[in-house]
PDB file of C-alpha atoms in Angstrom:
ATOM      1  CA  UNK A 439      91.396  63.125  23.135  1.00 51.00           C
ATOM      2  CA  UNK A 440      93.677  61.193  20.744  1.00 60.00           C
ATOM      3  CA  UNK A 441      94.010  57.504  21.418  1.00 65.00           C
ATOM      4  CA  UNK A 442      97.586  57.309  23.245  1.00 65.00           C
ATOM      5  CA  UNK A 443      99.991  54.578  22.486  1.00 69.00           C
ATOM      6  CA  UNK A 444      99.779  51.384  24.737  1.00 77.00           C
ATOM      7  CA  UNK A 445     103.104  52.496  27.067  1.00 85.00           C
ATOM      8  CA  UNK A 446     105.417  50.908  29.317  1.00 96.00           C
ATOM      9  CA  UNK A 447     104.539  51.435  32.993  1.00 97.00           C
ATOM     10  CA  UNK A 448     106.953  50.660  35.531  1.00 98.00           C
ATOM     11  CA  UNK A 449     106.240  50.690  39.267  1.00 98.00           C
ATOM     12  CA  UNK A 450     108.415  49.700  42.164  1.00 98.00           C
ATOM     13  CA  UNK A 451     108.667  45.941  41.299  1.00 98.00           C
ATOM     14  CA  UNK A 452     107.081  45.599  37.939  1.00 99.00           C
ATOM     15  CA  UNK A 453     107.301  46.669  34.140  1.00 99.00           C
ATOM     16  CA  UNK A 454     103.742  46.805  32.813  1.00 99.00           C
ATOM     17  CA  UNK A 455     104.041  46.370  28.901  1.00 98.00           C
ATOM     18  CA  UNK A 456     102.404  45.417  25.960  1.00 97.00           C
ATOM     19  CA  UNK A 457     102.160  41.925  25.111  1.00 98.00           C
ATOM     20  CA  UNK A 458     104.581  40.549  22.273  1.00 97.00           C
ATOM     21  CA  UNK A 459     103.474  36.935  20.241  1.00 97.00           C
ATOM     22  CA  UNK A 460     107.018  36.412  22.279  1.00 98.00           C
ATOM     23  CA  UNK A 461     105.440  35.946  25.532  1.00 98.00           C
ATOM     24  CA  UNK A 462     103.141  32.905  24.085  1.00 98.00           C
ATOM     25  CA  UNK A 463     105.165  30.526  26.665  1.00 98.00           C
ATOM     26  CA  UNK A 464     104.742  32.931  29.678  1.00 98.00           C
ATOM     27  CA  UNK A 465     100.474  33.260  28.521  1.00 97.00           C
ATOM     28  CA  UNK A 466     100.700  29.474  28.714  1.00 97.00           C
ATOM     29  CA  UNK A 467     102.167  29.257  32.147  1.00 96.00           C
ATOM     30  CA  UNK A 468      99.646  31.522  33.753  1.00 94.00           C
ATOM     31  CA  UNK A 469      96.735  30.675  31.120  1.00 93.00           C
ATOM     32  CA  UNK A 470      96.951  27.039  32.028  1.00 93.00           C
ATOM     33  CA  UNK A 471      97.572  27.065  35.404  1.00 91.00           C
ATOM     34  CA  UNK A 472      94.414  25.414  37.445  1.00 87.00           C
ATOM     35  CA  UNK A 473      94.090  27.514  40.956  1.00 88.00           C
ATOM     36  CA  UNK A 474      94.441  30.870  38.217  1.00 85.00           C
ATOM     37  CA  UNK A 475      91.477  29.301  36.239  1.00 82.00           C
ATOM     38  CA  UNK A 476      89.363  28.159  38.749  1.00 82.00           C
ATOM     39  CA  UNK A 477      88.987  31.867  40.282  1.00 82.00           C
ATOM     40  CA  UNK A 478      88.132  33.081  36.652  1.00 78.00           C
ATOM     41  CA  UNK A 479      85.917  31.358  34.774  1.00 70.00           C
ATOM     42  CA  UNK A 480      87.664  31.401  31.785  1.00 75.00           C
ATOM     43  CA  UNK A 481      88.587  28.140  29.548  1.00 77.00           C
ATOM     44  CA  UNK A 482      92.258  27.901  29.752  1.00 86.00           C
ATOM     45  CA  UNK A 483      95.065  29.103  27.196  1.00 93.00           C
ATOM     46  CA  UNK A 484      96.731  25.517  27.043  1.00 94.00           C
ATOM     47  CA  UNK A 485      98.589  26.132  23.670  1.00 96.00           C
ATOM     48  CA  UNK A 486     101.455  28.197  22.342  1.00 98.00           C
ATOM     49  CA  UNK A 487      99.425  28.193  19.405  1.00 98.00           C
ATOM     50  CA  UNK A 488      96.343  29.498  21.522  1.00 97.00           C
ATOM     51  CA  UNK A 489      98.443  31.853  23.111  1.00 97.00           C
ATOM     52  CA  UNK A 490      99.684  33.284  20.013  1.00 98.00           C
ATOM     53  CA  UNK A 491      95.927  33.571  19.025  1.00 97.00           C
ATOM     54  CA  UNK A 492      95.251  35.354  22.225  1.00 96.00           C
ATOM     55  CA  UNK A 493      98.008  37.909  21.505  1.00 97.00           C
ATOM     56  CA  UNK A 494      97.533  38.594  18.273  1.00 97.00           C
ATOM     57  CA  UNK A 495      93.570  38.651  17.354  1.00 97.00           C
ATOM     58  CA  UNK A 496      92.326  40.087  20.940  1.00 95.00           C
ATOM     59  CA  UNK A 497      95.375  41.957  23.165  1.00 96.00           C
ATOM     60  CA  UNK A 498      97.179  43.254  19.989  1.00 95.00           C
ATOM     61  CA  UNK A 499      94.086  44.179  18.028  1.00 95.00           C
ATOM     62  CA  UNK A 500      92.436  46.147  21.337  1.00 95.00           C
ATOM     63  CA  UNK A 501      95.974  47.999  21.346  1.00 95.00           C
ATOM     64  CA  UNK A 502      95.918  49.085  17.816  1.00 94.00           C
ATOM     65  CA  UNK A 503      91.611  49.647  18.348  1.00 94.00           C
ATOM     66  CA  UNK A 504      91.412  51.364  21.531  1.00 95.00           C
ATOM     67  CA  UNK A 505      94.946  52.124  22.711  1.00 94.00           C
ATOM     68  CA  UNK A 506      94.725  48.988  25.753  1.00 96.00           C
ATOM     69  CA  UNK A 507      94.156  46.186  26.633  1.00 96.00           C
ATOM     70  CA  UNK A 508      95.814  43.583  28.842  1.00 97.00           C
ATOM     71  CA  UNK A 509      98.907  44.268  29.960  1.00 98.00           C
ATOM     72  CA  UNK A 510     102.114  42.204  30.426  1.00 98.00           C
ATOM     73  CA  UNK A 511     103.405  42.123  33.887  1.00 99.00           C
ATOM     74  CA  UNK A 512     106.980  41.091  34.344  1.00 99.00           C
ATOM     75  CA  UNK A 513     109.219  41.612  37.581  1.00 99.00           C
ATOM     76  CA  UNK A 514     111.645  44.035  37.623  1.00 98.00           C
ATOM     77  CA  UNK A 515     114.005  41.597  39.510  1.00 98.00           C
ATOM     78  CA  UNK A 516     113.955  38.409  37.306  1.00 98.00           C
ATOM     79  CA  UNK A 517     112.568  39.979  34.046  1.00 98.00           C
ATOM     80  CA  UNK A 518     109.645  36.653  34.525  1.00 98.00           C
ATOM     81  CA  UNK A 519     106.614  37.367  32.761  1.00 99.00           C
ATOM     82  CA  UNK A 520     104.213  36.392  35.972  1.00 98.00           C
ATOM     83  CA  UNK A 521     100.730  37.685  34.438  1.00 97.00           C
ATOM     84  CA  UNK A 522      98.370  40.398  32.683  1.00 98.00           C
ATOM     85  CA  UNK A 523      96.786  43.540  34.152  1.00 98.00           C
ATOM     86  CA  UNK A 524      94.916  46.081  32.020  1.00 98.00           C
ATOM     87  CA  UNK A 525      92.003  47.386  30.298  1.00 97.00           C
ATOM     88  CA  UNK A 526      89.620  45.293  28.632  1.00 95.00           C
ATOM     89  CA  UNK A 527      87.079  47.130  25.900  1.00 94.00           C
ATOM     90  CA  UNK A 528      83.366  45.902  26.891  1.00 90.00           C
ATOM     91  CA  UNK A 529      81.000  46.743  24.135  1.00 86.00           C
ATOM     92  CA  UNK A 530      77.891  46.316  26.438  1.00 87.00           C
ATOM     93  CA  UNK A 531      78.971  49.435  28.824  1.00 88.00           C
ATOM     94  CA  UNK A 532      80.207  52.577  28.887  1.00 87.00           C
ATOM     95  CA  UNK A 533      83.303  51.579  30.871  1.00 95.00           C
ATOM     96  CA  UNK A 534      86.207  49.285  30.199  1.00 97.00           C
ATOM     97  CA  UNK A 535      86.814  46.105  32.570  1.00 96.00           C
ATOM     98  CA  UNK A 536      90.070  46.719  35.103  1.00 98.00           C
ATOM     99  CA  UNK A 537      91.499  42.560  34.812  1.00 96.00           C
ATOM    100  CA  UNK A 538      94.208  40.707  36.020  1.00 97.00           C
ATOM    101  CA  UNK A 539      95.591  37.447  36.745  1.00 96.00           C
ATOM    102  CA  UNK A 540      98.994  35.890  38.222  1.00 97.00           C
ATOM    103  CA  UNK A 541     100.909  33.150  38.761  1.00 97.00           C
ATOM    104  CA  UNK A 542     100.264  31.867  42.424  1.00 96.00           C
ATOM    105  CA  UNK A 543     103.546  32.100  43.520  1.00 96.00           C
ATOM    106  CA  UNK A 544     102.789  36.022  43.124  1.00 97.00           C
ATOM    107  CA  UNK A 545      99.713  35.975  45.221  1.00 96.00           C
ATOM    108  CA  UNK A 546      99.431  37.669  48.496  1.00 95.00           C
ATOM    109  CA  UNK A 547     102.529  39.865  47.406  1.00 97.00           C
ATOM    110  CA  UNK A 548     100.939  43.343  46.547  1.00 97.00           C
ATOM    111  CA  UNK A 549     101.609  42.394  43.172  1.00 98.00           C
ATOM    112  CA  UNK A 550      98.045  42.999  41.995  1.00 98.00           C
ATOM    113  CA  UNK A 551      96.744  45.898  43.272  1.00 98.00           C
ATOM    114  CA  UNK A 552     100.833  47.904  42.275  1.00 99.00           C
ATOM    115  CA  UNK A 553      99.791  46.281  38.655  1.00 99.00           C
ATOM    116  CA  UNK A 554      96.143  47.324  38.656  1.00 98.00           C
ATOM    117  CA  UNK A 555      97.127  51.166  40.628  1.00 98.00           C
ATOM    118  CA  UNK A 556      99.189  51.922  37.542  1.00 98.00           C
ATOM    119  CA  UNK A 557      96.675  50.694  35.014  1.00 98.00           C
ATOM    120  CA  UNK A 558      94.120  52.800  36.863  1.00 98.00           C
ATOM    121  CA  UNK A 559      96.478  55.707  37.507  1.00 97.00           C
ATOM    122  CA  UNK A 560      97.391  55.424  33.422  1.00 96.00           C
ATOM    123  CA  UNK A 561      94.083  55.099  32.015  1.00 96.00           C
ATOM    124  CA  UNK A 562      92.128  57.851  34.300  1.00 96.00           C
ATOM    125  CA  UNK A 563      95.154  60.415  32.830  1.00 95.00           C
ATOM    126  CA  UNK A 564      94.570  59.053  29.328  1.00 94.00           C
ATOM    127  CA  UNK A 565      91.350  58.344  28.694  1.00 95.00           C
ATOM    128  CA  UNK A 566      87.815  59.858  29.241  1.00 94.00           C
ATOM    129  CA  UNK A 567      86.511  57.704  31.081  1.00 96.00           C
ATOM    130  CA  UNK A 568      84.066  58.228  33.186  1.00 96.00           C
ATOM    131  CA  UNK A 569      84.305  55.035  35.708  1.00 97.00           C
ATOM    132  CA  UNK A 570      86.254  51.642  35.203  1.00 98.00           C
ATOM    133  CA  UNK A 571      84.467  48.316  36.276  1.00 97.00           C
ATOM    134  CA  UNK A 572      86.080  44.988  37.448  1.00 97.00           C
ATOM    135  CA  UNK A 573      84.452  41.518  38.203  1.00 94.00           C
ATOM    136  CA  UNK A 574      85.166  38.884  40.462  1.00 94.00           C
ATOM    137  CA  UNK A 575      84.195  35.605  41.680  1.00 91.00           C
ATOM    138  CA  UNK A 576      81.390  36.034  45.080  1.00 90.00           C
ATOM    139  CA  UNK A 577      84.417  33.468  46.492  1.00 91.00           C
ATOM    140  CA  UNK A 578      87.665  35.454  44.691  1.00 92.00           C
ATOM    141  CA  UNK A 579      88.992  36.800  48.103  1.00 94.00           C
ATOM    142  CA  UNK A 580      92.302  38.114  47.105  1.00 94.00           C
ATOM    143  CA  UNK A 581      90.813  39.742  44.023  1.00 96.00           C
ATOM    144  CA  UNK A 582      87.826  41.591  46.110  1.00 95.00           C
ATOM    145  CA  UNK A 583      90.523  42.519  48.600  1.00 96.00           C
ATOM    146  CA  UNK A 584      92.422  44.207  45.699  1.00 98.00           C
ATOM    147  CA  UNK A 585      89.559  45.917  44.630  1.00 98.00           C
ATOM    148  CA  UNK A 586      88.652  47.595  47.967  1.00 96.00           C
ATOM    149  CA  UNK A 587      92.108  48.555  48.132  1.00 97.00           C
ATOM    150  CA  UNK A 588      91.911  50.763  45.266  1.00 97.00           C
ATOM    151  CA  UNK A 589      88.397  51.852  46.186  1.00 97.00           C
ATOM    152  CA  UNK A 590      85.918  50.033  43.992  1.00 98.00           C
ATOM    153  CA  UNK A 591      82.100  49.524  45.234  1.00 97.00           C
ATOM    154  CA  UNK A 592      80.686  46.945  44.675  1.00 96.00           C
ATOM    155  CA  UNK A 593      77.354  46.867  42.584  1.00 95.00           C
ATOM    156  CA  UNK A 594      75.288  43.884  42.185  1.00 93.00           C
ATOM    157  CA  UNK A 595      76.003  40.031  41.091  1.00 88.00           C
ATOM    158  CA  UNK A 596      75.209  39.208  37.725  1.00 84.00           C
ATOM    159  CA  UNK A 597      76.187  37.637  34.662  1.00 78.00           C
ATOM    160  CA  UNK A 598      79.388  39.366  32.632  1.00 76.00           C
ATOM    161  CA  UNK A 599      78.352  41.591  30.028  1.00 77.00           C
ATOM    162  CA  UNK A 600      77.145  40.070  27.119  1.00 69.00           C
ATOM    163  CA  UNK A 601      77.342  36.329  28.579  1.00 68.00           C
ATOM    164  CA  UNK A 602      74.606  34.215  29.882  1.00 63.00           C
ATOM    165  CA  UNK A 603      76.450  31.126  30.219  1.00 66.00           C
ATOM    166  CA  UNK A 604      75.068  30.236  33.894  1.00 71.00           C
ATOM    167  CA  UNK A 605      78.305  32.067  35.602  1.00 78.00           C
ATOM    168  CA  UNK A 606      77.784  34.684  37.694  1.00 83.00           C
ATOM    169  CA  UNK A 607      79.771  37.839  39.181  1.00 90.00           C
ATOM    170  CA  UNK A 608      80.225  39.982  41.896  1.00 92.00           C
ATOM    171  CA  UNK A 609      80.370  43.663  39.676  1.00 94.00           C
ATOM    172  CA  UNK A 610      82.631  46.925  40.912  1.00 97.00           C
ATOM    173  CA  UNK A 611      82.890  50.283  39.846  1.00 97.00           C
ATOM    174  CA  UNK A 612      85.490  53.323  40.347  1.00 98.00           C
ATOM    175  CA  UNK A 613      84.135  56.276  39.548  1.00 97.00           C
ATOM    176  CA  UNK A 614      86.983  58.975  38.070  1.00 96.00           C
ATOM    177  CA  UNK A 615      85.804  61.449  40.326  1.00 93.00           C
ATOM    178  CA  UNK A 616      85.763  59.262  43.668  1.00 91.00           C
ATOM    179  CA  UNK A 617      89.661  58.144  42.229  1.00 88.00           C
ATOM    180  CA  UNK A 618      91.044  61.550  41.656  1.00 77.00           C
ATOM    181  CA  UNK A 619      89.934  62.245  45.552  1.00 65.00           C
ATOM    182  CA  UNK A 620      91.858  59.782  46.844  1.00 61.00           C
TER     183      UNK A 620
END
């Protein structure tokens, strides 16, 4: 299968697109925002200049390597850039990480699980995959919620792949076929 171009995606309320070193302010706003990061784990995008990094040498090189990556999310509505959803590359497995991560403001809305149906819907038709997996925080409600929503099972708590840096994980997995059933 050839490696499609990352695409636009729109769904009811949002355009899913690919990231542009434009949107370093939005990255910023979400990447630096403390009730995103505590539910993550991650260190914090607290720059333009680490945004811009971001962009450029991870989300714009997994584009051009793999054909995704994270996705922008921006409302139809006020054309805000509110967050990522998308496919993350994971060396370590055989499967690509389903992420995503919002403003607050956005939370409780839907907004995640219409960003991370079209991802799923996108890269099941485009890619041969044979599952997707997702991770969350043991005390990430909303997230887990999403993740049942779009029928994900969880599989064990453990460290992310290829970390051992004393966080752990709840870990998911959709399986294609158990997807194209639904």
């Amino acid at each position: 299968m050839n490696k499609p171009q990352p695409p636009i995606i729109e769904t009811p309320r949002l355009i899913l697109r690919p990231f542009t070193m434009e949107d370093a302010a939005a990255v910023v706003r979400f990447g630096s925002n403390n009730r995103t990061q505590e539910l993550t784990g991650d260190i914090g995008i607290y720059t333009i200049e680490k945004a811009q990094e971001i962009i450029q040498e991870v989300w714009l090189k997994e584009y051009e390597q793999y054909g995704y990556a994270r996705m922008a999310v921006v409302v139809k509505s006020s054309n805000e850039l509110i967050g990522f959803s998308g496919l993350k590359h994971l060396p370590e497995l055989s499967a690509p990480d389903l992420g995503y991560r919002f403003l607050p403001d956005y939370w409780g809305q839907g907004v995640a699980t219409e960003a991370a149906k079209a991802i799923l819907d996108w890269g099941f038709k485009n890619f041969d995959f044979e599952k997707i997996v997702a991770f969350s925080f043991a005390f990430n409600f909303g997230s887990m919620g999403v993740l049942r929503k779009l029928g994900f099972n969880y599989l064990k708590h453990n460290h992310y792949p290829g970390e051992q840096n004393g966080i752990t994980l709840n870990w998911y997995e959709l399986q294609r076929m158990n997807y194209e059933e639904k």
